[in-house]
Amino acid sequence: MRLRGIKGSRNVEVRGRGRAGAAGGIGVVGLLVVLAVGYFTGIDVTPLVQGAGQQQTQQGVPAQPADPEGTQFASQVLATTEQVWTQIFADQVGRAYTPPVLVVFDGVTQSPCGGASGATGPFYCPVDQKAYLDTQFFDMLSQRLGADGDFAAAYVIAHEVAHHVQNQLGILEQVNAARQQASTAEANALTVRLELMADCFSGVWAQSVRGLMERGDLEEALNAARKIGDDYLQRQAGQVPQPHTFTHGTSEQRSGWFQRGYDSGQIDQCDTFAAQKL
C-alpha cells in the first residue's frame, strides 16, 4: 500500500505500557473476547484473566509508541478511512461523518468495554467510540495466521473503523437490542451479519483507496478475511467447525462480503440483514 505522502490522522491516542487508566477490571465483554481469542489461537491468556479484577495503577509511563513504525502506519491508514467515510457519508448518507479515535497501546490497557491486550486483537468500543489496537497483533496475524502484507493489516484497521460507521448509522444499537431478546444461537447469528457487514464496508473503503493499492494488495485483504473466518480458526484450534457458535462468519463469507463491497463501492450493497443467503 502506497502511503508515502499520506499525512497521519490526528485522532490517534498512544498509550505506553501499563497506562490502563482508572477503569479497573477487564469487564464481562473483555473477558469473553479474551477467552474466545485464547480458544481459537491457542494463546495463553491465563495471566490476563487472573488479573481481571485488579485496577491498573502504574503512573508516569511516557506515552511513547513501542512500535513507532506500526503506529505511523496505523495513523496513515486511519487518515484514509477518515477521507473515504467523510466523502461516502456526504454522497451516500447525506450527513456528516464523525471519525473515531484509534487507541494504539503497548501490552495491556482498559476501555469502557473491558480490558484489551495483544491477545484480544483489535476491537471497537461504541461506548467511547474508540478503536483499540496493539500493533503487535499484526505480527500474530502474519506469523500465526499466515495473513501477510501491509494491506492485510490495513484491512484489520478498516474493519474496526467499519464498526464505528455502523455505530454512526445506528446499526450497532439496533443489533444489540435484538441480541438481548434472542437465544445464544440467534444472537451469534446476528453478530455474524454485523461482522460481515463490517467486512463489506471495509471493501467499500478499499475500493475508494484503490489508487493507493499495489499489486497483490487485494489478495492480501481477501486472504486475511479468509484466515480469520470462524471455520478456519476452529480447524486451526483442532476443533470441528460448529456453525451455531460462529460470531464472525466463515472464511468464504468474510472474503465474499469484502469483495462485494470492493466491487460495488456502495454501502447499500452491504445490507447483510436483508440478505437471504450470506
GROMACS .gro file of C-alpha atoms in nm:
model
  278
    1MET     CA    1   0.000   0.000   0.000
    2ARG     CA    2   0.147   0.332  -0.107
    3LEU     CA    3   0.123   0.558   0.197
    4ARG     CA    4   0.419   0.785   0.131
    5GLY     CA    5   0.294   1.141   0.141
    6ILE     CA    6  -0.022   1.047   0.334
    7LYS     CA    7  -0.040   1.262   0.645
    8GLY     CA    8  -0.123   1.071   0.961
    9SER     CA    9  -0.450   1.122   1.144
   10ARG     CA   10  -0.472   1.344   1.449
   11ASN     CA   11  -0.726   1.106   1.600
   12VAL     CA   12  -0.467   0.868   1.741
   13GLU     CA   13  -0.417   0.818   2.115
   14VAL     CA   14  -0.093   0.648   2.215
   15ARG     CA   15  -0.074   0.465   2.546
   16GLY     CA   16   0.254   0.339   2.686
   17ARG     CA   17   0.294   0.005   2.859
   18GLY     CA   18   0.080  -0.015   3.171
   19ARG     CA   19  -0.115   0.304   3.102
   20ALA     CA   20  -0.453   0.150   3.158
   21GLY     CA   21  -0.627   0.442   3.323
   22ALA     CA   22  -0.868   0.407   3.614
   23ALA     CA   23  -1.118   0.175   3.451
   24GLY     CA   24  -1.007  -0.124   3.664
   25GLY     CA   25  -1.117  -0.473   3.571
   26ILE     CA   26  -1.143  -0.640   3.235
   27GLY     CA   27  -1.522  -0.648   3.230
   28VAL     CA   28  -1.756  -0.919   3.105
   29VAL     CA   29  -1.727  -0.821   2.739
   30GLY     CA   30  -1.349  -0.803   2.753
   31LEU     CA   31  -1.327  -1.137   2.936
   32LEU     CA   32  -1.538  -1.311   2.674
   33VAL     CA   33  -1.326  -1.166   2.396
   34VAL     CA   34  -1.006  -1.276   2.566
   35LEU     CA   35  -1.134  -1.629   2.624
   36ALA     CA   36  -1.259  -1.659   2.268
   37VAL     CA   37  -0.929  -1.548   2.120
   38GLY     CA   38  -0.737  -1.774   2.352
   39TYR     CA   39  -0.954  -2.067   2.248
   40PHE     CA   40  -0.917  -2.008   1.876
   41THR     CA   41  -0.549  -1.910   1.861
   42GLY     CA   42  -0.400  -2.111   2.144
   43ILE     CA   43  -0.265  -1.801   2.319
   44ASP     CA   44  -0.222  -1.840   2.693
   45VAL     CA   45  -0.449  -1.571   2.835
   46THR     CA   46  -0.447  -1.702   3.193
   47PRO     CA   47  -0.239  -1.412   3.334
   48LEU     CA   48  -0.479  -1.160   3.182
   49VAL     CA   49  -0.787  -1.339   3.311
   50GLN     CA   50  -0.635  -1.377   3.659
   51GLY     CA   51  -0.568  -1.005   3.670
   52ALA     CA   52  -0.919  -0.917   3.561
   53GLY     CA   53  -1.020  -0.779   3.897
   54GLN     CA   54  -0.711  -0.570   3.954
   55GLN     CA   55  -0.700  -0.199   3.886
   56GLN     CA   56  -0.406  -0.071   3.687
   57THR     CA   57  -0.218   0.180   3.898
   58GLN     CA   58   0.106   0.249   3.711
   59GLN     CA   59   0.158   0.619   3.663
   60GLY     CA   60   0.402   0.837   3.481
   61VAL     CA   61   0.471   0.599   3.193
   62PRO     CA   62   0.564   0.803   2.886
   63ALA     CA   63   0.305   0.779   2.612
   64GLN     CA   64   0.558   0.668   2.352
   65PRO     CA   65   0.468   0.402   2.098
   66ALA     CA   66   0.650   0.072   2.142
   67ASP     CA   67   0.630   0.033   1.764
   68PRO     CA   68   0.672   0.379   1.607
   69GLU     CA   69   0.665   0.243   1.253
   70GLY     CA   70   0.349   0.041   1.318
   71THR     CA   71   0.187   0.338   1.490
   72GLN     CA   72   0.267   0.566   1.197
   73PHE     CA   73   0.125   0.308   0.956
   74ALA     CA   74  -0.195   0.279   1.160
   75SER     CA   75  -0.224   0.659   1.174
   76GLN     CA   76  -0.191   0.689   0.797
   77VAL     CA   77  -0.444   0.412   0.731
   78LEU     CA   78  -0.682   0.579   0.975
   79ALA     CA   79  -0.641   0.904   0.782
   80THR     CA   80  -0.750   0.729   0.462
   81THR     CA   81  -1.063   0.597   0.635
   82GLU     CA   82  -1.147   0.949   0.751
   83GLN     CA   83  -1.123   1.083   0.397
   84VAL     CA   84  -1.321   0.795   0.249
   85TRP     CA   85  -1.605   0.787   0.500
   86THR     CA   86  -1.640   1.164   0.509
   87GLN     CA   87  -1.697   1.154   0.134
   88ILE     CA   88  -1.924   0.848   0.141
   89PHE     CA   89  -2.142   0.991   0.417
   90ALA     CA   90  -2.179   1.311   0.216
   91ASP     CA   91  -2.258   1.129  -0.110
   92GLN     CA   92  -2.447   0.819   0.005
   93VAL     CA   93  -2.587   0.901   0.350
   94GLY     CA   94  -2.648   1.272   0.327
   95ARG     CA   95  -2.495   1.376   0.655
   96ALA     CA   96  -2.163   1.442   0.824
   97TYR     CA   97  -1.926   1.173   0.941
   98THR     CA   98  -1.752   1.195   1.277
   99PRO     CA   99  -1.436   0.978   1.282
  100PRO     CA  100  -1.336   0.755   1.573
  101VAL     CA  101  -1.022   0.776   1.783
  102LEU     CA  102  -0.769   0.496   1.740
  103VAL     CA  103  -0.601   0.394   2.065
  104VAL     CA  104  -0.260   0.240   1.999
  105PHE     CA  105  -0.134   0.070   2.313
  106ASP     CA  106   0.151  -0.147   2.431
  107GLY     CA  107   0.077  -0.460   2.631
  108VAL     CA  108  -0.246  -0.411   2.824
  109THR     CA  109  -0.493  -0.126   2.850
  110GLN     CA  110  -0.852  -0.062   2.952
  111SER     CA  111  -1.162   0.058   2.774
  112PRO     CA  112  -1.524   0.111   2.886
  113CYS     CA  113  -1.595  -0.218   2.706
  114GLY     CA  114  -1.338  -0.409   2.910
  115GLY     CA  115  -0.968  -0.483   2.905
  116ALA     CA  116  -0.752  -0.521   2.597
  117SER     CA  117  -0.424  -0.685   2.514
  118GLY     CA  118  -0.241  -0.805   2.209
  119ALA     CA  119  -0.415  -1.138   2.266
  120THR     CA  120  -0.764  -0.992   2.236
  121GLY     CA  121  -0.696  -0.846   1.897
  122PRO     CA  122  -0.821  -0.509   1.772
  123PHE     CA  123  -1.176  -0.411   1.867
  124TYR     CA  124  -1.415  -0.119   1.860
  125CYS     CA  125  -1.585   0.012   2.175
  126PRO     CA  126  -1.908   0.200   2.097
  127VAL     CA  127  -1.922   0.345   2.449
  128ASP     CA  128  -1.627   0.580   2.392
  129GLN     CA  129  -1.630   0.549   2.011
  130LYS     CA  130  -1.267   0.438   2.004
  131ALA     CA  131  -1.092   0.152   1.827
  132TYR     CA  132  -0.819  -0.028   2.022
  133LEU     CA  133  -0.506  -0.174   1.865
  134ASP     CA  134  -0.182  -0.327   1.986
  135THR     CA  135   0.031  -0.321   1.671
  136GLN     CA  136   0.194  -0.648   1.782
  137PHE     CA  137  -0.130  -0.808   1.664
  138PHE     CA  138  -0.003  -0.759   1.310
  139ASP     CA  139   0.285  -0.995   1.390
  140MET     CA  140   0.039  -1.256   1.514
  141LEU     CA  141  -0.174  -1.203   1.203
  142SER     CA  142   0.127  -1.273   0.985
  143GLN     CA  143   0.317  -1.535   1.186
  144ARG     CA  144   0.035  -1.736   1.344
  145LEU     CA  145  -0.243  -1.697   1.089
  146GLY     CA  146  -0.046  -1.658   0.768
  147ALA     CA  147  -0.208  -1.328   0.671
  148ASP     CA  148   0.096  -1.140   0.543
  149GLY     CA  149   0.124  -0.793   0.395
  150ASP     CA  150   0.062  -0.432   0.483
  151PHE     CA  151  -0.279  -0.429   0.319
  152ALA     CA  152  -0.387  -0.721   0.536
  153ALA     CA  153  -0.301  -0.504   0.837
  154ALA     CA  154  -0.480  -0.208   0.679
  155TYR     CA  155  -0.790  -0.424   0.633
  156VAL     CA  156  -0.791  -0.500   1.006
  157ILE     CA  157  -0.793  -0.129   1.089
  158ALA     CA  158  -1.057  -0.057   0.825
  159HIS     CA  159  -1.276  -0.333   0.971
  160GLU     CA  160  -1.275  -0.174   1.317
  161VAL     CA  161  -1.349   0.166   1.165
  162ALA     CA  162  -1.637  -0.003   0.983
  163HIS     CA  163  -1.788  -0.089   1.322
  164HIS     CA  164  -1.772   0.281   1.402
  165VAL     CA  165  -1.955   0.350   1.077
  166GLN     CA  166  -2.222   0.103   1.192
  167ASN     CA  167  -2.240   0.289   1.521
  168GLN     CA  168  -2.277   0.622   1.340
  169LEU     CA  169  -2.562   0.475   1.135
  170GLY     CA  170  -2.739   0.340   1.445
  171ILE     CA  171  -2.693  -0.022   1.341
  172LEU     CA  172  -2.492  -0.133   1.645
  173GLU     CA  173  -2.762  -0.013   1.883
  174GLN     CA  174  -3.036  -0.193   1.690
  175VAL     CA  175  -2.844  -0.519   1.675
  176ASN     CA  176  -2.752  -0.503   2.043
  177ALA     CA  177  -3.120  -0.459   2.133
  178ALA     CA  178  -3.214  -0.756   1.917
  179ARG     CA  179  -2.937  -0.971   2.067
  180GLN     CA  180  -3.067  -0.909   2.419
  181GLN     CA  181  -3.403  -1.062   2.321
  182ALA     CA  182  -3.251  -1.359   2.136
  183SER     CA  183  -3.121  -1.703   2.225
  184THR     CA  184  -2.746  -1.762   2.221
  185ALA     CA  185  -2.753  -1.917   1.875
  186GLU     CA  186  -2.975  -1.639   1.741
  187ALA     CA  187  -2.753  -1.373   1.899
  188ASN     CA  188  -2.447  -1.533   1.738
  189ALA     CA  189  -2.621  -1.530   1.401
  190LEU     CA  190  -2.696  -1.159   1.438
  191THR     CA  191  -2.333  -1.093   1.527
  192VAL     CA  192  -2.220  -1.280   1.216
  193ARG     CA  193  -2.431  -1.049   1.000
  194LEU     CA  194  -2.289  -0.747   1.181
  195GLU     CA  195  -1.932  -0.863   1.122
  196LEU     CA  196  -1.992  -0.947   0.755
  197MET     CA  197  -2.140  -0.601   0.704
  198ALA     CA  198  -1.820  -0.455   0.853
  199ASP     CA  199  -1.620  -0.668   0.608
  200CYS     CA  200  -1.831  -0.530   0.324
  201PHE     CA  201  -1.781  -0.174   0.448
  202SER     CA  202  -1.407  -0.250   0.455
  203GLY     CA  203  -1.433  -0.347   0.091
  204VAL     CA  204  -1.607  -0.017   0.015
  205TRP     CA  205  -1.312   0.161   0.178
  206ALA     CA  206  -1.065  -0.047  -0.022
  207GLN     CA  207  -1.241   0.038  -0.347
  208SER     CA  208  -1.214   0.407  -0.258
  209VAL     CA  209  -0.837   0.386  -0.191
  210ARG     CA  210  -0.755   0.158  -0.485
  211GLY     CA  211  -0.528   0.432  -0.618
  212LEU     CA  212  -0.301   0.365  -0.319
  213MET     CA  213  -0.305  -0.011  -0.368
  214GLU     CA  214  -0.014  -0.206  -0.511
  215ARG     CA  215  -0.011  -0.535  -0.698
  216GLY     CA  216  -0.126  -0.811  -0.466
  217ASP     CA  217  -0.291  -0.584  -0.208
  218LEU     CA  218  -0.645  -0.701  -0.282
  219GLU     CA  219  -0.544  -1.064  -0.242
  220GLU     CA  220  -0.372  -0.977   0.089
  221ALA     CA  221  -0.700  -0.842   0.224
  222LEU     CA  222  -0.904  -1.135   0.092
  223ASN     CA  223  -0.651  -1.379   0.238
  224ALA     CA  224  -0.670  -1.205   0.577
  225ALA     CA  225  -1.050  -1.226   0.567
  226ARG     CA  226  -1.027  -1.599   0.495
  227LYS     CA  227  -0.771  -1.661   0.768
  228ILE     CA  228  -0.995  -1.509   1.037
  229GLY     CA  229  -1.309  -1.695   0.938
  230ASP     CA  230  -1.468  -1.887   1.224
  231ASP     CA  231  -1.446  -2.221   1.044
  232TYR     CA  232  -1.077  -2.172   0.968
  233LEU     CA  233  -0.993  -2.065   1.323
  234GLN     CA  234  -1.181  -2.358   1.474
  235ARG     CA  235  -1.000  -2.602   1.246
  236GLN     CA  236  -0.668  -2.442   1.339
  237ALA     CA  237  -0.758  -2.498   1.703
  238GLY     CA  238  -0.817  -2.866   1.631
  239GLN     CA  239  -1.193  -2.835   1.652
  240VAL     CA  240  -1.471  -2.945   1.420
  241PRO     CA  241  -1.640  -2.624   1.296
  242GLN     CA  242  -1.966  -2.561   1.478
  243PRO     CA  243  -2.174  -2.306   1.284
  244HIS     CA  244  -2.405  -2.227   1.576
  245THR     CA  245  -2.103  -2.089   1.765
  246PHE     CA  246  -1.982  -1.869   1.479
  247THR     CA  247  -1.969  -1.496   1.557
  248HIS     CA  248  -1.781  -1.360   1.254
  249GLY     CA  249  -1.871  -1.582   0.961
  250THR     CA  250  -1.689  -1.841   0.753
  251SER     CA  251  -1.379  -1.771   0.550
  252GLU     CA  252  -1.585  -1.780   0.231
  253GLN     CA  253  -1.844  -1.540   0.372
  254ARG     CA  254  -1.589  -1.292   0.505
  255SER     CA  255  -1.390  -1.273   0.184
  256GLY     CA  256  -1.708  -1.274  -0.023
  257TRP     CA  257  -1.864  -0.976   0.152
  258PHE     CA  258  -1.535  -0.785   0.140
  259GLN     CA  259  -1.525  -0.849  -0.234
  260ARG     CA  260  -1.886  -0.734  -0.267
  261GLY     CA  261  -1.807  -0.401  -0.101
  262TYR     CA  262  -1.496  -0.363  -0.315
  263ASP     CA  263  -1.680  -0.436  -0.638
  264SER     CA  264  -1.976  -0.205  -0.567
  265GLY     CA  265  -1.832   0.080  -0.363
  266GLN     CA  266  -2.185   0.128  -0.228
  267ILE     CA  267  -2.285   0.086   0.135
  268ASP     CA  268  -2.640  -0.008   0.038
  269GLN     CA  269  -2.495  -0.325  -0.113
  270CYS     CA  270  -2.370  -0.427   0.233
  271ASP     CA  271  -2.707  -0.494   0.398
  272THR     CA  272  -2.635  -0.839   0.535
  273PHE     CA  273  -2.952  -0.829   0.745
  274ALA     CA  274  -3.166  -0.821   0.431
  275ALA     CA  275  -2.968  -1.097   0.260
  276GLN     CA  276  -3.140  -1.435   0.224
  277LYS     CA  277  -2.804  -1.609   0.188
  278LEU     CA  278  -2.476  -1.497   0.344
   0.00000   0.00000   0.00000
